């Protein structure tokens, strides 16, 4: 493929991914109240008070953001598949057979990360809110909380994707199971640093809640490389 053909291919894949997000957002808009209730539940578990908004347009823009958030989550399998289809021409025939399974695993890991992020959100909020207990009272508006919650959950979803890219590096021969085993110390350091950078709260509890499952996924990737690729 020429450079212009690559650009056209990238454009087509991006358009399809964007269309999928907007279709997902339309569906999410129908269920916007349910999505709102689900995301607010961790806050209500920690703070015995309702969220507020301060400007007339804030509630409208908030639900638009919630719809886009839901659309991104719903459309994530399509986005992942379009990504793999874009890089597919650069792969060998042997490597291409992993495209569909890798896309499926990426989607499952993303949804798993989203669920883990939602579960950790309650614990992270408890730590953050309790940290100032007795000194300051929380008065949090809906926009700030939901922006925090959506970033928090998406961060977990994206972070959970890394084992597939690590497995992909093994497929093309960049790493093998022995090298991954010998790099465990570096892996722990990189995981902790990455977790600290991508989580919006930055507290030690959230850091642990993300770092531990990521390291477990690292170990599972070593087993996958050893027994599936036999490397």
CSV table of C-alpha atoms in Angstrom, one decimal:
chain,number,residue,atom,x,y,z
A,1,UNK,CA,0.0,0.0,0.0
A,2,UNK,CA,1.2,3.5,-0.8
A,3,UNK,CA,1.3,6.3,1.8
A,4,UNK,CA,-1.9,7.8,0.5
A,5,UNK,CA,-3.6,4.5,0.6
A,6,UNK,CA,-2.6,4.1,4.2
A,7,UNK,CA,-4.1,7.5,5.0
A,8,UNK,CA,-7.3,6.6,3.2
A,9,UNK,CA,-7.5,3.4,5.1
A,10,UNK,CA,-6.9,5.2,8.4
A,11,UNK,CA,-9.6,7.7,7.5
A,12,UNK,CA,-12.1,4.9,6.7
A,13,UNK,CA,-11.3,3.1,10.0
A,14,UNK,CA,-11.7,6.3,12.0
A,15,UNK,CA,-15.0,7.1,10.3
A,16,UNK,CA,-16.4,3.7,11.1
A,17,UNK,CA,-15.2,3.9,14.7
A,18,UNK,CA,-16.7,7.4,15.1
A,19,UNK,CA,-20.1,6.2,13.6
A,20,UNK,CA,-20.1,3.3,16.1
A,21,UNK,CA,-19.5,5.7,19.0
A,22,UNK,CA,-22.3,8.0,17.9
A,23,UNK,CA,-24.7,5.0,17.5
A,24,UNK,CA,-23.7,3.8,20.9
A,25,UNK,CA,-24.2,7.3,22.3
A,26,UNK,CA,-27.7,7.4,20.9
A,27,UNK,CA,-28.5,4.1,22.6
A,28,UNK,CA,-26.8,5.4,25.8
A,29,UNK,CA,-28.9,8.6,25.7
A,30,UNK,CA,-32.0,6.5,25.9
A,31,UNK,CA,-30.7,4.9,29.1
A,32,UNK,CA,-29.0,8.0,30.4
A,33,UNK,CA,-30.9,8.0,33.7
A,34,UNK,CA,-29.9,4.4,34.4
A,35,UNK,CA,-26.2,5.2,33.5
A,36,UNK,CA,-26.4,8.2,35.8
A,37,UNK,CA,-27.8,6.2,38.7
A,38,UNK,CA,-25.2,3.5,38.2
A,39,UNK,CA,-22.3,6.0,38.2
A,40,UNK,CA,-23.7,7.9,41.2
A,41,UNK,CA,-24.3,4.9,43.3
A,42,UNK,CA,-20.6,4.7,44.6
A,43,UNK,CA,-20.8,8.4,45.6
A,44,UNK,CA,-24.1,7.8,47.5
A,45,UNK,CA,-22.5,4.8,49.2
A,46,UNK,CA,-19.8,7.1,50.6
A,47,UNK,CA,-21.5,10.5,50.9
A,48,UNK,CA,-25.0,10.8,52.4
A,49,UNK,CA,-26.0,13.6,50.1
A,50,UNK,CA,-27.1,14.3,46.6
A,51,UNK,CA,-25.0,15.8,43.9
A,52,UNK,CA,-25.8,19.3,42.7
A,53,UNK,CA,-25.2,21.5,39.6
A,54,UNK,CA,-24.6,25.2,39.6
A,55,UNK,CA,-25.5,26.5,36.1
A,56,UNK,CA,-28.7,26.1,34.0
A,57,UNK,CA,-26.9,24.3,31.2
A,58,UNK,CA,-24.8,22.0,33.4
A,59,UNK,CA,-27.3,19.2,33.6
A,60,UNK,CA,-27.8,19.1,29.8
A,61,UNK,CA,-24.1,19.0,29.0
A,62,UNK,CA,-23.6,16.4,31.7
A,63,UNK,CA,-26.0,14.0,30.2
A,64,UNK,CA,-24.5,14.5,26.8
A,65,UNK,CA,-21.1,13.5,28.2
A,66,UNK,CA,-22.7,10.5,29.9
A,67,UNK,CA,-24.1,9.5,26.5
A,68,UNK,CA,-20.7,9.8,24.8
A,69,UNK,CA,-19.1,7.8,27.7
A,70,UNK,CA,-21.7,5.1,27.3
A,71,UNK,CA,-21.3,5.2,23.5
A,72,UNK,CA,-17.6,4.7,23.8
A,73,UNK,CA,-17.9,1.7,26.1
A,74,UNK,CA,-20.6,0.1,23.9
A,75,UNK,CA,-18.6,0.8,20.7
A,76,UNK,CA,-15.3,-0.4,22.2
A,77,UNK,CA,-15.3,-3.8,20.4
A,78,UNK,CA,-15.9,-2.0,17.0
A,79,UNK,CA,-13.1,0.5,17.8
A,80,UNK,CA,-10.7,-2.3,18.7
A,81,UNK,CA,-11.6,-4.3,15.6
A,82,UNK,CA,-11.0,-1.3,13.4
A,83,UNK,CA,-7.6,-0.7,15.0
A,84,UNK,CA,-6.6,-4.3,14.3
A,85,UNK,CA,-8.0,-4.1,10.7
A,86,UNK,CA,-5.8,-1.1,10.1
A,87,UNK,CA,-2.6,-2.8,11.3
A,88,UNK,CA,-3.6,-6.0,9.6
A,89,UNK,CA,-1.9,-5.4,6.2
A,90,UNK,CA,1.5,-5.0,8.0
A,91,UNK,CA,1.2,-8.5,9.5
A,92,UNK,CA,2.3,-11.8,8.1
A,93,UNK,CA,-0.3,-14.5,7.2
A,94,UNK,CA,0.8,-16.4,10.4
A,95,UNK,CA,0.3,-13.2,12.5
A,96,UNK,CA,-3.0,-12.3,10.9
A,97,UNK,CA,-4.7,-15.4,12.4
A,98,UNK,CA,-4.4,-13.8,15.8
A,99,UNK,CA,-6.3,-10.6,14.7
A,100,UNK,CA,-9.9,-11.8,15.5
A,101,UNK,CA,-9.0,-13.6,18.8
A,102,UNK,CA,-6.9,-10.6,19.9
A,103,UNK,CA,-9.8,-8.3,19.1
A,104,UNK,CA,-12.1,-10.4,21.2
A,105,UNK,CA,-9.7,-10.6,24.1
A,106,UNK,CA,-9.1,-6.9,24.0
A,107,UNK,CA,-12.8,-6.2,24.2
A,108,UNK,CA,-13.2,-8.6,27.1
A,109,UNK,CA,-10.3,-7.1,28.9
A,110,UNK,CA,-11.6,-3.6,28.4
A,111,UNK,CA,-15.0,-4.6,29.8
A,112,UNK,CA,-13.2,-6.4,32.6
A,113,UNK,CA,-11.2,-3.2,33.3
A,114,UNK,CA,-14.4,-1.1,33.3
A,115,UNK,CA,-16.0,-3.4,35.8
A,116,UNK,CA,-12.9,-3.4,38.0
A,117,UNK,CA,-12.7,0.4,37.8
A,118,UNK,CA,-16.3,0.6,38.9
A,119,UNK,CA,-15.7,-1.7,41.8
A,120,UNK,CA,-12.5,0.2,42.8
A,121,UNK,CA,-14.3,3.6,42.5
A,122,UNK,CA,-16.3,3.0,45.7
A,123,UNK,CA,-13.1,2.1,47.6
A,124,UNK,CA,-11.1,5.0,46.1
A,125,UNK,CA,-13.9,7.5,47.0
A,126,UNK,CA,-14.1,6.1,50.5
A,127,UNK,CA,-10.3,6.7,51.0
A,128,UNK,CA,-10.4,10.2,49.4
A,129,UNK,CA,-13.5,11.5,51.2
A,130,UNK,CA,-12.5,10.0,54.6
A,131,UNK,CA,-9.1,11.6,54.3
A,132,UNK,CA,-10.6,15.0,55.0
A,133,UNK,CA,-13.2,13.9,57.5
A,134,UNK,CA,-13.5,16.2,60.5
A,135,UNK,CA,-11.6,19.0,58.8
A,136,UNK,CA,-13.7,19.8,55.7
A,137,UNK,CA,-17.2,18.8,54.4
A,138,UNK,CA,-17.5,17.5,50.8
A,139,UNK,CA,-19.6,19.7,48.6
A,140,UNK,CA,-19.2,18.1,45.2
A,141,UNK,CA,-21.1,19.1,42.0
A,142,UNK,CA,-22.3,16.5,39.6
A,143,UNK,CA,-20.0,17.6,36.8
A,144,UNK,CA,-16.8,17.2,38.8
A,145,UNK,CA,-17.8,13.9,40.3
A,146,UNK,CA,-19.0,12.3,37.1
A,147,UNK,CA,-16.0,13.5,35.1
A,148,UNK,CA,-13.8,12.0,37.8
A,149,UNK,CA,-15.8,8.7,37.8
A,150,UNK,CA,-15.7,8.4,34.0
A,151,UNK,CA,-12.0,9.1,33.8
A,152,UNK,CA,-11.4,6.6,36.6
A,153,UNK,CA,-13.3,3.8,34.9
A,154,UNK,CA,-11.9,4.4,31.4
A,155,UNK,CA,-8.4,4.4,32.9
A,156,UNK,CA,-8.9,0.9,34.3
A,157,UNK,CA,-10.4,-0.3,31.0
A,158,UNK,CA,-7.5,1.0,28.9
A,159,UNK,CA,-4.9,-0.3,31.4
A,160,UNK,CA,-6.3,-3.8,31.2
A,161,UNK,CA,-5.5,-3.9,27.5
A,162,UNK,CA,-1.7,-4.2,27.9
A,163,UNK,CA,-1.5,-8.0,28.0
A,164,UNK,CA,-2.7,-8.3,24.4
A,165,UNK,CA,-0.1,-5.9,23.2
A,166,UNK,CA,2.5,-7.8,25.2
A,167,UNK,CA,1.3,-11.0,23.6
A,168,UNK,CA,1.4,-9.3,20.2
A,169,UNK,CA,5.1,-8.4,20.8
A,170,UNK,CA,5.7,-12.1,21.5
A,171,UNK,CA,3.9,-13.1,18.3
A,172,UNK,CA,6.3,-11.0,16.2
A,173,UNK,CA,9.3,-12.2,18.2
A,174,UNK,CA,10.2,-9.1,20.2
A,175,UNK,CA,9.9,-11.0,23.5
A,176,UNK,CA,9.5,-14.5,24.8
A,177,UNK,CA,8.4,-16.1,28.1
A,178,UNK,CA,11.9,-16.3,29.4
A,179,UNK,CA,12.6,-12.7,28.8
A,180,UNK,CA,9.3,-11.7,30.4
A,181,UNK,CA,10.1,-13.8,33.5
A,182,UNK,CA,13.5,-12.2,33.8
A,183,UNK,CA,12.0,-8.8,33.6
A,184,UNK,CA,9.5,-9.2,36.4
A,185,UNK,CA,11.2,-6.5,38.6
A,186,UNK,CA,11.1,-4.0,35.7
A,187,UNK,CA,7.5,-5.0,35.0
A,188,UNK,CA,6.5,-4.2,38.6
A,189,UNK,CA,8.1,-0.8,38.4
A,190,UNK,CA,6.6,0.0,35.1
A,191,UNK,CA,3.1,-1.1,36.2
A,192,UNK,CA,3.2,1.0,39.4
A,193,UNK,CA,4.5,4.1,37.5
A,194,UNK,CA,1.9,3.6,34.7
A,195,UNK,CA,-0.9,3.1,37.3
A,196,UNK,CA,0.1,6.3,39.1
A,197,UNK,CA,0.1,8.2,35.8
A,198,UNK,CA,-3.2,7.0,34.4
A,199,UNK,CA,-5.4,7.0,37.5
A,200,UNK,CA,-7.0,10.4,38.1
A,201,UNK,CA,-7.1,10.2,42.0
A,202,UNK,CA,-3.4,9.4,42.6
A,203,UNK,CA,-4.1,7.9,46.0
A,204,UNK,CA,-2.2,4.8,47.2
A,205,UNK,CA,-5.3,2.6,47.5
A,206,UNK,CA,-6.3,3.2,43.9
A,207,UNK,CA,-2.7,2.6,42.9
A,208,UNK,CA,-2.8,-0.8,44.6
A,209,UNK,CA,-6.2,-1.7,43.2
A,210,UNK,CA,-5.0,-1.1,39.7
A,211,UNK,CA,-1.4,-2.4,40.0
A,212,UNK,CA,-2.2,-5.8,41.5
A,213,UNK,CA,-4.6,-7.0,38.7
A,214,UNK,CA,-2.2,-5.6,36.1
A,215,UNK,CA,0.6,-7.7,37.6
A,216,UNK,CA,-1.6,-10.8,37.6
A,217,UNK,CA,-2.4,-10.2,33.9
A,218,UNK,CA,1.4,-9.9,33.3
A,219,UNK,CA,1.9,-13.3,34.8
A,220,UNK,CA,-1.0,-14.7,32.8
A,221,UNK,CA,0.5,-13.3,29.7
A,222,UNK,CA,3.8,-15.2,30.4
A,223,UNK,CA,1.8,-18.4,30.6
A,224,UNK,CA,-0.1,-17.6,27.4
A,225,UNK,CA,3.2,-16.9,25.5
A,226,UNK,CA,4.7,-20.1,26.9
A,227,UNK,CA,1.9,-22.5,26.2
A,228,UNK,CA,0.1,-21.0,23.2
A,229,UNK,CA,3.1,-19.7,21.3
A,230,UNK,CA,5.5,-22.1,22.9
A,231,UNK,CA,8.2,-19.4,23.2
